[in-house]
Short mmCIF file of C-alpha atoms and ligand atoms in Angstrom, two decimals:
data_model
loop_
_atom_site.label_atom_id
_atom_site.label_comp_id
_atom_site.label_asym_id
_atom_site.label_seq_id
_atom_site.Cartn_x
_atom_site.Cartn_y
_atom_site.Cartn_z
CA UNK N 1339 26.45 -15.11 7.33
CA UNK N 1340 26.96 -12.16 5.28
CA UNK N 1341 25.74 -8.68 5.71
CA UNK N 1342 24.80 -5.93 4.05
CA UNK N 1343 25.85 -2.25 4.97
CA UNK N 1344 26.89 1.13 3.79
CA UNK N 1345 27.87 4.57 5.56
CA UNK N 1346 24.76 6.38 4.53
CA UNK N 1347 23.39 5.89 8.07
CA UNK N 1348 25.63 8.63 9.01
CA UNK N 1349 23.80 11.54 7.61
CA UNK N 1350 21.23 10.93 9.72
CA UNK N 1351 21.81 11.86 13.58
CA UNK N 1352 19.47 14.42 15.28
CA UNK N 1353 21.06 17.32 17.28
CA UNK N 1354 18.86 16.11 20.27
CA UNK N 1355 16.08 13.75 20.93
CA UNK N 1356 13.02 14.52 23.16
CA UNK N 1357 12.97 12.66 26.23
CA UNK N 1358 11.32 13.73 29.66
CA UNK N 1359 10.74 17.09 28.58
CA UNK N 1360 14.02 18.01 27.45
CA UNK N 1361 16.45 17.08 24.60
CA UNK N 1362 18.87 14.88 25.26
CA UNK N 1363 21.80 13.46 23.16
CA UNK N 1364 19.97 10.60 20.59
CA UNK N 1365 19.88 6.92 21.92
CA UNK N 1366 19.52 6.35 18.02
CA UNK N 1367 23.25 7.49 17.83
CA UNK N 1368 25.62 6.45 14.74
CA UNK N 1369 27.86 4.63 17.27
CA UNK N 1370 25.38 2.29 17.29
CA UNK N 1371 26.45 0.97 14.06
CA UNK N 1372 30.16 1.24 14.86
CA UNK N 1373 30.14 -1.17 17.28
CA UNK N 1374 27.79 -3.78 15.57
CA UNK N 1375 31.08 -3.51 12.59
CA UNK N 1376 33.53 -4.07 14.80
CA UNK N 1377 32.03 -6.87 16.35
CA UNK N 1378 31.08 -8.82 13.16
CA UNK N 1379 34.50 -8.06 12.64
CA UNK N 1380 36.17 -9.37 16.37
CA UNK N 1381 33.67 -12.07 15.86
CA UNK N 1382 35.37 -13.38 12.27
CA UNK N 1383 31.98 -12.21 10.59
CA UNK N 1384 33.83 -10.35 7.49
CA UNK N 1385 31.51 -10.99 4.79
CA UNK N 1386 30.07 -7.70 4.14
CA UNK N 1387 28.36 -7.03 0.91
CA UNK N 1388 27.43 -2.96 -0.24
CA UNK N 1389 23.56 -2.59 -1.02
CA UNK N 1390 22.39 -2.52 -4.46
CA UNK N 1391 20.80 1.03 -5.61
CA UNK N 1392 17.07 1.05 -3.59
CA UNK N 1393 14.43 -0.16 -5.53
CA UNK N 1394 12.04 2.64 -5.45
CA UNK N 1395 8.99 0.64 -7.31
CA UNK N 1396 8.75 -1.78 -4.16
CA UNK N 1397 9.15 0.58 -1.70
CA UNK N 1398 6.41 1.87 -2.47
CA UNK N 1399 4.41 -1.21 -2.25
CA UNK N 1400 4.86 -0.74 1.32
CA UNK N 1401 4.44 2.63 1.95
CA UNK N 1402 2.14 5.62 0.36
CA UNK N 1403 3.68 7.55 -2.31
CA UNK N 1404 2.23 10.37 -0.80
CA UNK N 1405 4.18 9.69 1.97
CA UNK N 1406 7.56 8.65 0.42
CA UNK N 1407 7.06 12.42 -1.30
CA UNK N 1408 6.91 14.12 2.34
CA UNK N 1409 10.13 12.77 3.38
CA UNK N 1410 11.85 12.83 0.30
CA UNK N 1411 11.07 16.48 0.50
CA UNK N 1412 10.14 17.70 4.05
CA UNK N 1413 13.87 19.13 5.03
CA UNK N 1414 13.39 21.24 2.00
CA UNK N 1415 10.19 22.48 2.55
CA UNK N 1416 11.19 23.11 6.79
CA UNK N 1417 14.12 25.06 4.99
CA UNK N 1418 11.97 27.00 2.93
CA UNK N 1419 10.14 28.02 5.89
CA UNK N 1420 12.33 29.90 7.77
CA UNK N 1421 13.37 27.32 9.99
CA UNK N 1422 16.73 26.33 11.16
CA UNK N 1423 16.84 23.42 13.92
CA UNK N 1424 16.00 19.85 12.96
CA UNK N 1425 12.37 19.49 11.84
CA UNK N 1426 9.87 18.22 14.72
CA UNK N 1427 5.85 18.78 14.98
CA UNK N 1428 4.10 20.69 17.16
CA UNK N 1429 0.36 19.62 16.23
CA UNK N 1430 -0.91 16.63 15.67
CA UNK N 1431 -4.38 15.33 13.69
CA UNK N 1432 -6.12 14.10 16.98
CA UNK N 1433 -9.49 12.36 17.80
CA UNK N 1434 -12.19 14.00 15.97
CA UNK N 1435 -10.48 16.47 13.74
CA UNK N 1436 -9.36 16.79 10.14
CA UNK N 1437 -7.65 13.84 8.38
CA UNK N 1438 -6.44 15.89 5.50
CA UNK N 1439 -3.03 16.59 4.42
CA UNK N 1440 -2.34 20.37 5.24
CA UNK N 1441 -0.08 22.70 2.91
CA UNK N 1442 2.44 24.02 5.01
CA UNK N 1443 5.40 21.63 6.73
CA UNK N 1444 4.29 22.50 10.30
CA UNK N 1445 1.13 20.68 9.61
CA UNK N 1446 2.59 17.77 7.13
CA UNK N 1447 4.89 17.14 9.79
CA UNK N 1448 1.63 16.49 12.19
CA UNK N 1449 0.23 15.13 9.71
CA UNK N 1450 3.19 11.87 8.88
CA UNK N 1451 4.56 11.31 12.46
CA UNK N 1452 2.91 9.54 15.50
CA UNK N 1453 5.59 10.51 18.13
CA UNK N 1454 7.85 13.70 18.27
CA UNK N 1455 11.38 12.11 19.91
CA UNK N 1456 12.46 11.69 16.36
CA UNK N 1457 13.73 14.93 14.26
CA UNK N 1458 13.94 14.79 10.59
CA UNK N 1459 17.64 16.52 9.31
CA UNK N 1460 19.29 17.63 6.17
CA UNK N 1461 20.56 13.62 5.84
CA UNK N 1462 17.33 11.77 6.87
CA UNK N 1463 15.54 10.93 3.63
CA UNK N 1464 19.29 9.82 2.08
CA UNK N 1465 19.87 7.62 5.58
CA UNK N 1466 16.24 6.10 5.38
CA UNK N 1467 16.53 4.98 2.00
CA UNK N 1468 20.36 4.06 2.35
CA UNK N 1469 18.99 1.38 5.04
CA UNK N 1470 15.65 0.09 2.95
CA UNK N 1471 18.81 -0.90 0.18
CA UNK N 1472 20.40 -2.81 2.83
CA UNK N 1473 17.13 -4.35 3.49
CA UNK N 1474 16.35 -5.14 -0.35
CA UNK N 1475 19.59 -6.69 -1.03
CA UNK N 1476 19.66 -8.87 1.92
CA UNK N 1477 16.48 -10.34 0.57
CA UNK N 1478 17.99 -10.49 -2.87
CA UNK N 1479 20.92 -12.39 -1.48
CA UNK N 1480 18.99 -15.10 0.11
CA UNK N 1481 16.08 -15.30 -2.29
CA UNK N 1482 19.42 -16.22 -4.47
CA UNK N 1483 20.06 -19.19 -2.18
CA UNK N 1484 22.23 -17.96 0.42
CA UNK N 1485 20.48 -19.50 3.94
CA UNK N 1486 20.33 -16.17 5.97
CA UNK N 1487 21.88 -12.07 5.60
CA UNK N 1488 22.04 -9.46 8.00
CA UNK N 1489 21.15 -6.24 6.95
CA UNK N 1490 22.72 -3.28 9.49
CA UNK N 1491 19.93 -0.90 8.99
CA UNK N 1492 20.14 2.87 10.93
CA UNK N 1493 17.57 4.16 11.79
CA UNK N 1494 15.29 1.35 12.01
CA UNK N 1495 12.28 0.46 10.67
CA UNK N 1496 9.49 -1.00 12.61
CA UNK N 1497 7.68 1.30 13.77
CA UNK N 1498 7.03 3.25 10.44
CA UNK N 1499 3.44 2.13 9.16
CA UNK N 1500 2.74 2.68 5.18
CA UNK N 1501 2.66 6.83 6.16
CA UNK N 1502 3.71 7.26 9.57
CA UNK N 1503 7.34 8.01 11.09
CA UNK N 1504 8.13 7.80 14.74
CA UNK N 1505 10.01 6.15 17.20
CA UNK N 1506 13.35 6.60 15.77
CA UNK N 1507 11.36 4.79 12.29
CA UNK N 1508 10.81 6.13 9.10
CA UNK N 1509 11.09 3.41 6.10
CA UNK N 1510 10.02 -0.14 7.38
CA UNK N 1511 12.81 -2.10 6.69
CA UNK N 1512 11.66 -5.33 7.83
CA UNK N 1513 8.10 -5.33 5.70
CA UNK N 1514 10.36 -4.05 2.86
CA UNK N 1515 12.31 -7.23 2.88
CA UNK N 1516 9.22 -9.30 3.63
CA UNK N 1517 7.39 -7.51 0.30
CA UNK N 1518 10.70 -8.21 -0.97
CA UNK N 1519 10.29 -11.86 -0.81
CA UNK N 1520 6.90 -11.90 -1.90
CA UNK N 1521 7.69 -10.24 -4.91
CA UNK N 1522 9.92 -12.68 -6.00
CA UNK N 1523 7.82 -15.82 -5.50
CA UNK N 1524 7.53 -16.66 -2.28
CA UNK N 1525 4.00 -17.54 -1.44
CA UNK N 1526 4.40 -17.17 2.79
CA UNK N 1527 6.70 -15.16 4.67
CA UNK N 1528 6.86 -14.50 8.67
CA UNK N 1529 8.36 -11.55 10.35
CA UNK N 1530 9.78 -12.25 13.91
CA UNK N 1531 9.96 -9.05 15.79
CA UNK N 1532 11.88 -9.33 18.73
CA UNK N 1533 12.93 -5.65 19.52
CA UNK N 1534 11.87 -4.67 22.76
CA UNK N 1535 9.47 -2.27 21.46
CA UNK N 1536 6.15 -3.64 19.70
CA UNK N 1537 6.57 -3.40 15.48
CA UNK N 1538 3.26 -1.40 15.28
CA UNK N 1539 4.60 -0.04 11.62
CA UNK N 1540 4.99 -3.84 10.59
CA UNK N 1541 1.97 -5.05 12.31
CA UNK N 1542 -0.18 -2.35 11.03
CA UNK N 1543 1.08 -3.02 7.38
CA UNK N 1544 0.31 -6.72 7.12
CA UNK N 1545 -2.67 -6.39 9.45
CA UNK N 1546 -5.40 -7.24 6.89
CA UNK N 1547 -3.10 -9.95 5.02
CA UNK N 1548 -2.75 -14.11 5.45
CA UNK N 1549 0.36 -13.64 3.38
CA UNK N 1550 2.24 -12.26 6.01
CA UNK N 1551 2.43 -13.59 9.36
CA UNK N 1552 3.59 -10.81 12.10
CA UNK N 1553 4.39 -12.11 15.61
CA UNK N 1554 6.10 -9.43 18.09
CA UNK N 1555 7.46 -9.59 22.35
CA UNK N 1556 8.25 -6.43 23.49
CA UNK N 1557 6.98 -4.21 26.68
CA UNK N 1558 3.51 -4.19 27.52
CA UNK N 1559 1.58 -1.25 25.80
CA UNK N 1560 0.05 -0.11 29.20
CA UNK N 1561 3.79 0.52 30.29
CA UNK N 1562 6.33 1.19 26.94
CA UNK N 1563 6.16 3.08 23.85
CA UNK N 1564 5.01 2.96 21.41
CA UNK N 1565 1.82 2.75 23.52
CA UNK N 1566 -0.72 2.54 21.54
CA UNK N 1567 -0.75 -0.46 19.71
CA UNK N 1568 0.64 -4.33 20.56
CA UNK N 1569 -1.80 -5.72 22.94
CA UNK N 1570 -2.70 -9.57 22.57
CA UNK N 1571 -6.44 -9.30 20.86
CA UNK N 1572 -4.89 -7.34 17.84
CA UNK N 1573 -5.27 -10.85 15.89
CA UNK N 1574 -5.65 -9.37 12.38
CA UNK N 1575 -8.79 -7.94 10.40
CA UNK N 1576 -10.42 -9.61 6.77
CA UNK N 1577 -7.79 -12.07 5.31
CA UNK N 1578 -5.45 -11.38 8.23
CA UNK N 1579 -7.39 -12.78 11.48
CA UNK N 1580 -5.27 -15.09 12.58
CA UNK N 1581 -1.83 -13.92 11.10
CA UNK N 1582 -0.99 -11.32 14.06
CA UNK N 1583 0.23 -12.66 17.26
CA UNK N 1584 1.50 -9.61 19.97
CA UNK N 1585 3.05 -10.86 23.30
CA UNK N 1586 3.09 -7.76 25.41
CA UNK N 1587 5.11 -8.55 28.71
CA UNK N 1588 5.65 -7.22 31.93
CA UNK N 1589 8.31 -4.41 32.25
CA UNK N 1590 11.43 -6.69 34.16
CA UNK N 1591 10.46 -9.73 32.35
CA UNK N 1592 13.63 -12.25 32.26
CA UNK N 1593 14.94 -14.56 29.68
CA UNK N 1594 12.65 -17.68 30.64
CA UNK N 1595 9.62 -15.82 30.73
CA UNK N 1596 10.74 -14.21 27.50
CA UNK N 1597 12.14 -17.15 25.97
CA UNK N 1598 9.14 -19.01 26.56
CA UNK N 1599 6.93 -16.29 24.33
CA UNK N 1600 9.13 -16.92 21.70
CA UNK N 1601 8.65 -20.52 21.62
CA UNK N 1602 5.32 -20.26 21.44
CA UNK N 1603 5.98 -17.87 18.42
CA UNK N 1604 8.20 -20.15 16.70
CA UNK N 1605 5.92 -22.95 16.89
CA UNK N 1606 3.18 -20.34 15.22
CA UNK N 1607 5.65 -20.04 12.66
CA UNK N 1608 6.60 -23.62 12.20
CA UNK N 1609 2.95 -24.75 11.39
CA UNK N 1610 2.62 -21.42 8.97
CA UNK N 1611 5.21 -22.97 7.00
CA UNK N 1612 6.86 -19.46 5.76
CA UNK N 1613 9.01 -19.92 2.45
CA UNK N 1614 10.92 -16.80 4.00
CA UNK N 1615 11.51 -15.38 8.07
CA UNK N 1616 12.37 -11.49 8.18
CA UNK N 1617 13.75 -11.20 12.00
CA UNK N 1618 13.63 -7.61 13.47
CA UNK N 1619 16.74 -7.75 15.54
CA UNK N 1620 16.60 -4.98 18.02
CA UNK N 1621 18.78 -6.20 21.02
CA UNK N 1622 17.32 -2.81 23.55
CA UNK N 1623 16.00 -6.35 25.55
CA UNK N 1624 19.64 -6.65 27.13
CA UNK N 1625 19.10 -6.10 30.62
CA UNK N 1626 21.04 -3.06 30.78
CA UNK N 1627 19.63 -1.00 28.06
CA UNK N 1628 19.06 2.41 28.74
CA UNK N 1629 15.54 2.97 27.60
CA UNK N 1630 14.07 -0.59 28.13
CA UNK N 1631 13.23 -2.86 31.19
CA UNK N 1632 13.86 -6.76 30.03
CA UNK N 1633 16.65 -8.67 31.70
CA UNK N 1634 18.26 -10.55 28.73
CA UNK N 1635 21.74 -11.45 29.06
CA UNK N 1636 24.67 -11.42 26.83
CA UNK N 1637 24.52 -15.43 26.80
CA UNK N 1638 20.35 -14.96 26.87
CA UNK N 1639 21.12 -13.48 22.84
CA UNK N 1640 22.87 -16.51 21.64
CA UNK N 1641 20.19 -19.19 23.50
CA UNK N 1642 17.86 -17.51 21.22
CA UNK N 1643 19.55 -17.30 18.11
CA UNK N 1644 19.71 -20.66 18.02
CA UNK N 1645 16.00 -21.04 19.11
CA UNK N 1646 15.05 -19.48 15.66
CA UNK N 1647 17.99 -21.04 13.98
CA UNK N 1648 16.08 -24.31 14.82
CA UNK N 1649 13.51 -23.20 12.49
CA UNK N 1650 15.85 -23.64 9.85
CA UNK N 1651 13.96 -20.91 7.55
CA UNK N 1652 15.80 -18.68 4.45
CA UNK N 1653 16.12 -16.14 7.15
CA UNK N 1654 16.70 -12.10 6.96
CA UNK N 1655 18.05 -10.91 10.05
CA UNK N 1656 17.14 -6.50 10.10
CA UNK N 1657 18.47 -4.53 12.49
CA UNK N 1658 16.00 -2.25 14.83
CA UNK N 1659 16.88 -1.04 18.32
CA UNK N 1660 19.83 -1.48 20.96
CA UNK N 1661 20.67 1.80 22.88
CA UNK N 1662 23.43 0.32 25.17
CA UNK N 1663 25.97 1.17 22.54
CA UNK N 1664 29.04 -0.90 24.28
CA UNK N 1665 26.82 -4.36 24.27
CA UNK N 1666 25.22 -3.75 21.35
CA UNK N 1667 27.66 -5.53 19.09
CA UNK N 1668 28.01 -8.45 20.97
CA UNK N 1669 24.55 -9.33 21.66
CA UNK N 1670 23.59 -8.66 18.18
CA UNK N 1671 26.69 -11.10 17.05
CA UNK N 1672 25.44 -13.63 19.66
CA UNK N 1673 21.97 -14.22 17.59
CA UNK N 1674 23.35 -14.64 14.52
CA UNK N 1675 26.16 -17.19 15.49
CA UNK N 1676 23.41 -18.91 17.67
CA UNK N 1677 20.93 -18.78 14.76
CA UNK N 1678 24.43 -20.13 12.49
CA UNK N 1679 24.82 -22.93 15.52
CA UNK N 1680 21.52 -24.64 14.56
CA UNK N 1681 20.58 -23.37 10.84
C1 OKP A 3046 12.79 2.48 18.80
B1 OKP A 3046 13.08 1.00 18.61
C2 OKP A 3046 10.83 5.69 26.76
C3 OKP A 3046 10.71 6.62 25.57
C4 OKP A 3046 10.79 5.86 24.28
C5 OKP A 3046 11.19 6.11 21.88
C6 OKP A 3046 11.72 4.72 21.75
C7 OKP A 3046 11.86 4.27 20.32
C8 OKP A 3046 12.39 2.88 20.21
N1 OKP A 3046 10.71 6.38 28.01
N2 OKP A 3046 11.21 6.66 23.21
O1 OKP A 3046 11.98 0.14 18.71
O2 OKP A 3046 14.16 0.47 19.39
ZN1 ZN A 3047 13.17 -0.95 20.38
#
């Protein structure tokens, strides 16, 4: 399989991320990446491609230009204020007041972002858009007839919606390469999200569309960010009822539990009959990930990479979460030789 990647992840690591009331060193670290290389590598995986320039047109088909203008601008404008430190909110538009875009950053910032654990830096905007390449040419490259890419995104994507950023998320990677697809002639396309943490960005993208199937596991709203969105009845709205599927599971779950969710979402996918799968890889499921509470094992990754293998779909693999940085290689390199076992 080859994969796409580039070094422009690196401008974009936060001097601290909010966690428990204090900053701590980022989870969303640039080590991450590291060790997903030299795996691929240790693995025999040496195929790696550098990402076309980022198609700006079809990025915004995903996401409001309004909003592609705030990031593409925001460190300049929190630099024009006065301000030093990495850029973070303070005030959010909440129930009942004002949905209008204010003038001033402080209130922008409220304004774009759903969470506040994720600071925007000198390097974001360059990072975000360095990643949605990665994204577009791994599309390209199997839209040209090669059976399945991995794209090594950082940061992720899937939990940026068309103009929010949050949870680590600011360009949607994985609905990029999904619009991608449609773009160039595919009529169907799933997106597999199997990141601990439900792909509300993704979800609420494709909500209202029978294009675009969306089927997510992760932690159970009631109990794991992002909270407020990936319980079961979200089944689409208009044209899209139907083409959501959430399975929100208990925080401890273990592989058969989980791997029984995903068979049931494979199956959904089977009978959709996608010309194109976009799989958002976050491997934070391993049982000893810092921030999550599933009990996948090492072994658990590859027994499912070959479960969606079996579906034997032109598959984008995209990479979202994974915080235990010395696994995270490994278990990521376990799905797509498992998914390479089968496809
Ligand atoms: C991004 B991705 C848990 C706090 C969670 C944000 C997590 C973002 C996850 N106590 N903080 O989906 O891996
Ligand atoms: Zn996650």
């Amino acid at each position: 399989m080859r994969y796409v990647r580039s070094d422009a992840h690196r401008l974009h690591f936060p001097d601290g991320e909010l966690a428990g009331g204090e900053f701590v060193r980022p989870f969303e670290c640039p080590e991450r990446w590291e060790y997903i290389v030299a795996a691929l590598d240790e693995a025999g995986m040496r195929d790696a491609v550098d990402p076309r320039p980022p198609d700006l047109r079809r990025i915004a088909q995903v996401h409001d230009t309004s909003y592609l203008e705030f990031l593409a601008t925001a460190w300049q404008q929190w630099t024009d204020a006065g301000y030093v430190h990495d850029a973070l909110p303070t005030v959010f538009p909440a129930r009942d007041m004002a949905q209008i875009e204010p003038d001033h950053i402080d209130g922008k910032l409220g304004y774009y972002a759903f969470a506040l654990e994720t600071a925007i830096t000198a390097g974001t905007w360059e990072a975000a858009l360095g990643g949605a390449a990665l994204a577009q040419t791994a599309q390209k490259l199997v839209t040209g007839g090669e059976p399945s890419a991995f794209a090594l995104c950082r940061p992720p994507g899937h939990h940026a919606s068309a103009n929010l950023y949050g949870g680590y998320c600011f360009l949607n990677n994985a609905a990029i390469a999904a619009n991608g697809f449609l773009g160039d002639g595919a009529e169907r396309v799933a997106v597999l999200d199997v990141d601990f943490h439900h792909g509300n960005g993704t979800q609420s993208i494709f909500y209202d569309r029978s294009d675009v199937m969306f089927l997510s596991l992760h932690g159970d709203p009631r109990h794991e960010f992002p909270h407020f969105l990936g319980y079961a009845d979200e089944q689409g709205v208009g044209d899209g009822v139907g083409f959501n599927h959430n399975y929100p599971l208990s925080p401890g779950t273990p592989y058969p539990v989980w791997a029984e969710a995903l068979a049931d979402a494979c199956a959904k996918i089977a009978d959709f009959g996608p010309d194109a799968l976009v799989v958002s890889l976050g491997v934070d499921t391993f049982e000893a990930d810092p921030i999550s509470s599933f009990k996948l094992t090492t072994d658990d990754f590859s027994r499912y990479g070959q479960t969606i293998g079996e579906l034997r779909l032109p598959t984008v693999y995209v990479m979202e979460g994974g915080y235990a940085v010395e696994e995270i290689g490994i278990n990521t390199v376990n799905v797509l030789q498992g998914h390479l076992d089968m496809a």
